[in-house]
Amino acid sequence: MQDGNVAQPANLGRKILNGTFGAVGATVLLLLAFILAGVMLFASGSAAGTASSTGDQLLMDSYDMYMTNEISDALDGVLQIDKVYWLNDSNVIAPKPNPECYGRTSDPSSLQWLLDEAAPLIDGQELLFSLDVELYPDTEVIYYLDETIFCISWRILMDQDMYTFSEVFIAHPSQFRRYLADDTYGSSKRYYGSDMAKAVNAVSASNGDFYQFRNDGIVVYKGEVHRANANADICFVDDQGDLIFARRGQLKDQKAAEAFVEEHNVRFSIAFGPILVENHKAADIGAYPLGNIDGYYPRAAIGTLGKLHYLQVVAGYTPDPRPTPNIWQFAKKMESFGCEKAYALDGGQTGLIVVGGEVQNYLSYGSERVVSDIIYFATAVPDGG
Amino acid sequence: MERIAFIYGDIFIYWHSVILTCGILTAIFLFLAFWLDRGGKLLSGAGAVVVSFLLSIVLSRFIHWYSMSSTYASFHTAMTDYTTGSFALMGVFIGCILAACLLRLFKVHNKLLTMLDSMALAGACGIAVGRLADLFTNADLGMEVGFSTGLPFAYPVVDMLTGETTYRLATFMIQSMVAGVLFLVLMVAYFRRRQGKCVLPEGDIALLFILVYCASQALLDSTRYDSLFFRGNGFVSIVQVLCTVGVVVSIVCFSVRMVQNRGWKYGYLLIWLLIAGSLGGAGYMEYHVQRHGHQAVFAYSMMTLCLAAAVLLTLIIHRLSLRKLKFAA
């Protein structure tokens, strides 16, 4: 038929055109796809958080410490020069504690010798720990003492709850440290608090603010502001080891936070709260967005009892669960312990105190949970000292 | 720690990149092979590859930025600088599905379900190969395992700070194995359909892949210590939620077809209730393991049983939905 005969060349032409176009188009697209895939070949993995030094500064810092202590040794018997040890925030891992400096006892009254030996660190300050403390049944006092740190941990029954304490004296502010998982702000990784404490050689550690769980608060790590949301009370720790508080809404943005950090030589911050005690008085706590403050959950806190004298507290369950304090009750307790300042940490199942690699408090649900950070105290005596 | 495969002067090529590229190329070739085999055009197939690639990169980066925004300077940096940062595999799934739908919308092809089937088969094999890449890095951060120090259960992961080696559950290896087995099973189904030995409607292979892969991934993601969580709630994993959505979508699709083909029967309610109970049980076990980490073995065993039950029941629904079609054929 004529129509069919006329149509054939056009159809054929269209097929050739489509086929050519299709082949060329497909080739170009596939080439593009292979190029994109090839880019992946040269995409290198990101280096995981490795400890990094500030180069010359770290070297000079270590040199200063070395020379000071060598001179002390050289002049021993001639001139009394106290050895001084300190840590640098760039050193992620603290020196390993000396296992022989740990001890434990179920008889607190036998520890007078310990307090006498720790006298240089205690420096006349009043301890919360007392020799006649009534320990929680079947628990022990655990302690660590070397030239630079004295830590004593014990548990008591108070208002039907188990209160776990770790009272710490340090020789240098740099021994009060913070560790974020993988030493990297924003790392997606989480670990058990006890594992992190062991990894960094903490003498005494507690949970921090679990910063990764939420976007609230100002997070400062190694002097750098990483997050600046003004919707939480913040506890800053400066280069003197002092706690400096900023109330919710006080530092409104990144610039304000950075200026504050620079002005006060802040090393790191904790972003949970609320502020529990200020100037020896329980704080006036209103509505607060974090921590279910009016609920009855295990509570955790860090407080100061004096200069370079700290108290880590967890008010938690006993094996026989009873109601735990709400935030106001907890603040009153921290005041009664003699804290000049105290700040609430993330509680609940997150709350824990680790001394010598062992979890001291009774954990909610009987198990740790993975977290993103801890705060801890470390010895400054170099490994093997 | 990244292991270097080749060095050319100043250029370092890592095993991770090599194997990942192999996985991508495997997926591309298999997709094109299956697509052409089912009567698709090369041009639309190639277009799907490119669009999927681009959408996958963008969406997987977006999901990672959403969860880990603190690791990026800004949203703009996250979405424009792809030389740093990380990606979420779930974004690849969404990117591919979106690409297929967009190309259908713009009439580049008219075989949406066939394309999804081809993508599913290719994706299964691509994941099986690509996941092996992380056996050469420290990225496989499953829970610590005390009962084994060797594959396929445990993999040595070196802590970059302490240098200590811990043996962790080899989640990526297990994921690779699951994807590999799934690929083989779906291939058998594909060829049986091709030979006319079974009636498997277009789109079923994709749904079956989503069902089984998402169920396995919901479990495996729970064992990881670097999951991506929703903002403002560090309990709920993005991957687990998306996987649950995938499983539910498969259940709904098969259920609708079953009712359409066989008519309504009250007995279906029992199956759906059992599925809901299984998924609920798996969800409860997820909560349980977050609270009682020391009972991980028990919790994950129960979660496995619950998810397996949900998958099996869904496969029964799928089988029931085919019966009418078989008789009609």
Short mmCIF file of C-alpha atoms in Angstrom, two decimals, chain B residues 174-287:
data_model
loop_
_atom_site.label_atom_id
_atom_site.label_comp_id
_atom_site.label_asym_id
_atom_site.label_seq_id
_atom_site.Cartn_x
_atom_site.Cartn_y
_atom_site.Cartn_z
CA ILE B 174 26.64 -9.19 58.78
CA GLN B 175 24.84 -6.54 56.74
CA SER B 176 26.88 -7.57 53.71
CA MET B 177 25.98 -11.23 54.23
CA VAL B 178 22.28 -10.45 54.65
CA ALA B 179 22.29 -8.34 51.49
CA GLY B 180 24.18 -11.07 49.64
CA VAL B 181 21.74 -13.81 50.63
CA LEU B 182 18.83 -11.54 49.82
CA PHE B 183 20.30 -10.85 46.40
CA LEU B 184 20.64 -14.57 45.66
CA VAL B 185 17.09 -15.33 46.78
CA LEU B 186 15.62 -12.46 44.78
CA MET B 187 17.68 -13.48 41.76
CA VAL B 188 16.13 -16.94 41.92
CA ALA B 189 12.68 -15.34 42.07
CA TYR B 190 13.59 -13.05 39.19
CA PHE B 191 14.73 -15.89 36.94
CA ARG B 192 11.76 -18.06 37.84
CA ARG B 193 9.50 -15.20 36.84
CA ARG B 194 11.47 -14.75 33.65
CA GLN B 195 11.01 -18.40 32.82
CA GLY B 196 7.31 -18.20 33.60
CA LYS B 197 7.63 -20.62 36.49
CA CYS B 198 6.05 -18.24 38.96
CA VAL B 199 3.76 -15.27 38.92
CA LEU B 200 5.48 -12.36 40.54
CA PRO B 201 4.00 -9.00 39.65
CA GLU B 202 6.27 -6.12 38.76
CA GLY B 203 7.29 -4.27 41.87
CA ASP B 204 7.17 -7.31 44.15
CA ILE B 205 10.91 -7.84 44.07
CA ALA B 206 11.41 -4.26 45.25
CA LEU B 207 8.86 -4.68 48.02
CA LEU B 208 10.34 -7.98 49.15
CA PHE B 209 13.80 -6.44 49.21
CA ILE B 210 12.54 -3.50 51.26
CA LEU B 211 10.73 -5.84 53.64
CA VAL B 212 13.65 -8.13 54.43
CA TYR B 213 16.46 -5.59 54.22
CA CYS B 214 14.68 -3.04 56.38
CA ALA B 215 13.81 -5.65 59.00
CA SER B 216 17.45 -6.76 59.21
CA GLN B 217 18.74 -3.21 59.21
CA ALA B 218 16.41 -2.17 62.03
CA LEU B 219 18.05 -4.86 64.15
CA LEU B 220 21.64 -4.23 63.08
CA ASP B 221 21.41 -0.48 63.56
CA SER B 222 20.46 -1.05 67.16
CA THR B 223 23.76 -2.84 67.79
CA ARG B 224 25.81 0.09 66.58
CA TYR B 225 27.36 2.71 68.79
CA ASP B 226 27.28 5.44 66.15
CA SER B 227 23.69 5.45 65.02
CA LEU B 228 22.09 8.61 63.71
CA PHE B 229 19.39 9.96 65.99
CA PHE B 230 16.62 12.47 65.64
CA ARG B 231 17.37 15.94 66.88
CA GLY B 232 16.26 16.66 70.37
CA ASN B 233 15.78 12.98 71.15
CA GLY B 234 18.84 10.83 71.36
CA PHE B 235 16.84 7.64 71.84
CA VAL B 236 15.17 7.28 68.47
CA SER B 237 17.29 6.15 65.53
CA ILE B 238 16.53 7.64 62.11
CA VAL B 239 17.46 4.38 60.39
CA GLN B 240 15.15 2.32 62.58
CA VAL B 241 12.23 4.66 61.95
CA LEU B 242 12.77 4.67 58.17
CA CYS B 243 13.15 0.89 58.19
CA THR B 244 9.92 0.50 60.11
CA VAL B 245 8.20 2.69 57.51
CA GLY B 246 9.63 0.47 54.77
CA VAL B 247 8.39 -2.70 56.43
CA VAL B 248 4.94 -1.22 57.00
CA VAL B 249 4.73 -0.05 53.36
CA SER B 250 5.46 -3.61 52.17
CA ILE B 251 2.85 -5.03 54.53
CA VAL B 252 0.24 -2.53 53.39
CA CYS B 253 0.92 -3.08 49.67
CA PHE B 254 0.69 -6.86 49.94
CA SER B 255 -2.36 -6.64 52.18
CA VAL B 256 -4.23 -4.35 49.80
CA ARG B 257 -3.56 -6.71 46.90
CA MET B 258 -4.55 -9.71 48.98
CA VAL B 259 -7.91 -8.16 49.81
CA GLN B 260 -8.42 -7.03 46.21
CA ASN B 261 -7.68 -10.47 44.80
CA ARG B 262 -9.25 -12.71 47.40
CA GLY B 263 -11.92 -10.50 48.91
CA TRP B 264 -12.26 -9.58 52.53
CA LYS B 265 -11.90 -12.33 55.12
CA TYR B 266 -11.95 -11.83 58.89
CA GLY B 267 -9.04 -14.19 59.21
CA TYR B 268 -6.79 -11.47 57.85
CA LEU B 269 -7.30 -9.56 61.08
CA LEU B 270 -5.49 -12.29 62.97
CA ILE B 271 -2.49 -12.09 60.65
CA TRP B 272 -2.35 -8.32 60.94
CA LEU B 273 -2.66 -8.45 64.70
CA LEU B 274 0.17 -10.98 64.85
CA ILE B 275 2.32 -8.74 62.66
CA ALA B 276 1.50 -5.73 64.81
CA GLY B 277 2.35 -7.75 67.90
CA SER B 278 5.66 -8.86 66.39
CA LEU B 279 6.64 -5.35 65.42
CA GLY B 280 5.56 -4.11 68.83
CA GLY B 281 7.63 -6.80 70.47
CA ALA B 282 10.67 -5.79 68.43
CA GLY B 283 10.10 -2.17 69.42
CA TYR B 284 9.83 -3.08 73.09
CA MET B 285 13.05 -5.06 72.87
CA GLU B 286 14.77 -2.00 71.42
CA TYR B 287 13.68 -0.01 74.45
#
